[in-house]
Amino acid sequence: VGLARSSDLDEVVEAARIYAEEDNVNDLVKGAENRLKDLAIQKLGKEWCEKGMLNIPSFYEESSDGLAIGHMLWLHDCLTAYGMYEFAKDRYANLETASWNKSKSFEENNKKVGPGNPGRMYDSSVDLTAALSNHYNPELAKSKLIEVHNWLKKDAKVSEGEQATLGWKQAYNLSTWEEFPGEVAQVSTIILARIGLRKSGGDSKKAVAEAKVMRGIVRRTSSMLLSSDED
């Protein structure tokens, strides 16, 4: 998640304190875990929760033709049960960038895909009959793969109203640095943005004010150094 200020550690420290000091910490964790499981059963159905992710080939098995079948079904679960839209959208984007050349063999393509999030996105031209032959409900799995692809593909747009209807409405923002939401904040980017030499993240009034202060400090410091050199 990343940490931008000391207050970002408040909940982490509190969780560590509870874990270290509370006698009933296991009950608290178990209670949260059970609530998540119960919600998944309510949204996905007991049978899917028990069998849905079993007997699925991995990306490294040729019957998958490189599709990240298990990963896509998991993203469908995350969306349906917990409404994790932004999370699922980002993860699916990784699958969309996977390099795959149909003119090359499975082995050749397999070697070029990185190990971090292996596999590629849904491809309607791939026959998944063999890949899902041992699944308890192949047709249901296929329908979920198509659905999650239509939800998360690059050009798909799901409005806030549609997200609310589907139960995907964001409960709260976990961004630790709201001036750089969704960005990988780099030191150079932040410093340049702070002194007004680069736009980034959606500058707030506070950031603009800080940029003016920092530029003033730089100018005064530069003037002092120049005066010192002249003396």
Coordinates of C-alpha atoms in Angstrom, one line a residue, residues 58-215:
S58 CA -2.7 -23.3 -14.5
F59 CA -1.2 -21.0 -17.1
Y60 CA 1.8 -23.5 -17.3
E61 CA -0.5 -26.3 -18.6
E62 CA -0.9 -26.4 -22.3
S63 CA -4.7 -27.0 -22.2
S64 CA -5.1 -23.4 -20.9
D65 CA -3.4 -22.0 -24.1
G66 CA -1.9 -19.4 -21.8
L67 CA -5.1 -18.1 -20.3
A68 CA -5.0 -17.2 -16.6
I69 CA -8.2 -19.2 -16.0
G70 CA -7.9 -19.5 -12.2
H71 CA -6.8 -15.9 -11.8
M72 CA -9.7 -14.6 -13.9
L73 CA -12.2 -16.7 -11.9
W74 CA -10.7 -15.4 -8.7
L75 CA -11.1 -11.8 -9.9
H76 CA -14.8 -12.6 -10.7
D77 CA -15.1 -13.9 -7.1
C78 CA -13.5 -10.7 -5.7
L79 CA -15.9 -8.6 -7.7
T80 CA -19.1 -10.5 -7.0
A81 CA -18.5 -11.2 -3.3
Y82 CA -16.7 -8.1 -2.2
G83 CA -17.1 -5.5 -4.9
M84 CA -13.3 -5.0 -5.4
Y85 CA -13.6 -3.2 -8.7
E86 CA -10.5 -1.0 -8.8
F87 CA -8.3 -3.9 -7.5
A88 CA -9.7 -6.4 -10.0
K89 CA -9.4 -3.8 -12.9
D90 CA -5.7 -3.3 -12.1
R91 CA -5.0 -7.0 -11.9
Y92 CA -6.7 -7.7 -15.1
A93 CA -4.8 -5.0 -16.9
N94 CA -1.6 -7.1 -16.2
L95 CA -3.2 -10.0 -18.1
E96 CA -4.0 -7.7 -21.0
T97 CA -0.3 -6.7 -21.4
A98 CA 0.9 -10.3 -21.5
S99 CA 2.8 -11.0 -24.7
W100 CA 1.4 -13.9 -26.7
N101 CA 2.0 -14.8 -30.3
K102 CA -0.4 -17.3 -31.8
S103 CA 2.0 -18.2 -34.6
K104 CA 4.5 -19.5 -32.0
S105 CA 4.3 -22.7 -29.9
F106 CA 2.9 -22.8 -26.4
E107 CA 6.4 -23.4 -25.0
E108 CA 7.9 -20.4 -26.8
N109 CA 5.1 -18.1 -25.6
N110 CA 5.3 -19.6 -22.1
K111 CA 8.9 -18.6 -21.7
K112 CA 8.2 -15.0 -22.4
V113 CA 5.6 -14.4 -19.8
G114 CA 6.8 -13.0 -16.5
P115 CA 6.4 -15.0 -13.3
G116 CA 4.8 -12.3 -11.2
N117 CA 1.3 -12.6 -12.6
P118 CA 1.5 -15.3 -15.3
G119 CA -1.1 -15.8 -18.0
R120 CA -3.1 -13.8 -20.5
M121 CA -6.6 -12.4 -20.6
Y122 CA -9.7 -14.1 -21.9
D123 CA -9.6 -15.0 -25.6
S124 CA -12.9 -16.1 -27.2
S125 CA -11.0 -18.0 -29.9
V126 CA -9.6 -20.5 -27.4
D127 CA -11.6 -23.7 -26.9
L128 CA -11.7 -24.4 -23.2
T129 CA -13.4 -27.7 -23.4
A130 CA -10.3 -29.7 -22.5
A131 CA -9.1 -27.2 -19.9
L132 CA -12.4 -27.3 -18.0
S133 CA -13.2 -31.0 -18.6
N134 CA -12.6 -31.9 -14.9
H135 CA -14.4 -28.8 -13.5
Y136 CA -17.7 -29.5 -11.7
N137 CA -19.6 -27.0 -13.9
P138 CA -17.6 -26.1 -17.1
E139 CA -20.4 -23.9 -18.5
L140 CA -20.7 -21.8 -15.4
A141 CA -16.9 -21.3 -15.3
K142 CA -16.9 -20.2 -19.0
S143 CA -19.8 -17.8 -18.4
K144 CA -17.9 -16.2 -15.5
L145 CA -14.7 -15.9 -17.6
I146 CA -16.7 -14.1 -20.3
E147 CA -18.5 -11.9 -17.8
V148 CA -15.3 -10.8 -15.9
H149 CA -13.6 -10.0 -19.2
N150 CA -16.5 -7.8 -20.2
W151 CA -16.4 -6.1 -16.8
L152 CA -12.7 -5.5 -16.7
K153 CA -11.3 -5.2 -20.3
K154 CA -9.5 -2.0 -21.2
D155 CA -12.3 -0.4 -23.1
A156 CA -15.0 -1.4 -20.6
K157 CA -16.7 1.5 -18.7
V158 CA -18.7 0.8 -15.6
S159 CA -20.3 4.0 -14.2
E160 CA -20.6 4.8 -10.5
G161 CA -24.3 4.1 -10.8
E162 CA -23.7 0.7 -12.3
Q163 CA -21.1 -0.1 -9.6
A164 CA -23.6 0.8 -6.9
T165 CA -26.2 -1.4 -8.5
L166 CA -23.7 -4.3 -8.7
G167 CA -22.6 -3.8 -5.1
W168 CA -19.2 -2.5 -6.1
K169 CA -19.5 1.0 -4.5
Q170 CA -16.3 2.0 -2.7
A171 CA -16.7 1.9 1.1
Y172 CA -13.7 4.1 1.8
N173 CA -10.4 5.2 0.1
L174 CA -7.3 3.3 1.2
S175 CA -5.0 5.6 -0.7
T176 CA -2.3 6.8 1.7
W177 CA -1.4 9.8 -0.5
E178 CA -4.5 11.4 -2.0
E179 CA -2.4 13.9 -4.0
F180 CA -1.0 10.9 -6.0
P181 CA -4.0 8.5 -6.2
G182 CA -3.3 5.4 -8.2
E183 CA 0.2 6.5 -9.0
V184 CA 3.6 5.0 -8.2
A185 CA 5.0 8.0 -6.4
Q186 CA 8.6 8.6 -7.2
V187 CA 10.9 10.9 -5.2
S188 CA 11.9 12.9 -8.3
T189 CA 8.2 13.3 -9.4
I190 CA 7.2 14.5 -5.9
I191 CA 10.0 17.0 -5.5
L192 CA 9.5 18.5 -9.0
A193 CA 5.8 18.7 -8.5
R194 CA 6.3 20.4 -5.1
I195 CA 8.4 23.1 -6.6
G196 CA 6.0 23.6 -9.5
L197 CA 8.2 22.2 -12.2
R198 CA 6.1 19.2 -13.0
K199 CA 2.4 18.5 -12.9
S200 CA 1.4 15.3 -11.2
G201 CA -1.4 13.7 -9.4
G202 CA -4.0 16.5 -9.3
D203 CA -2.4 19.3 -7.4
S204 CA -4.3 20.5 -4.4
K205 CA -4.4 24.1 -3.1
K206 CA -2.1 23.0 -0.3
A207 CA 0.4 21.5 -2.7
V208 CA 0.4 24.7 -4.7
A209 CA 1.1 26.8 -1.6
E210 CA 3.9 24.4 -0.6
A211 CA 5.4 24.8 -4.1
K212 CA 5.5 28.6 -3.7
V213 CA 7.2 28.2 -0.3
M214 CA 9.8 25.7 -1.6
R215 CA 10.6 27.9 -4.6

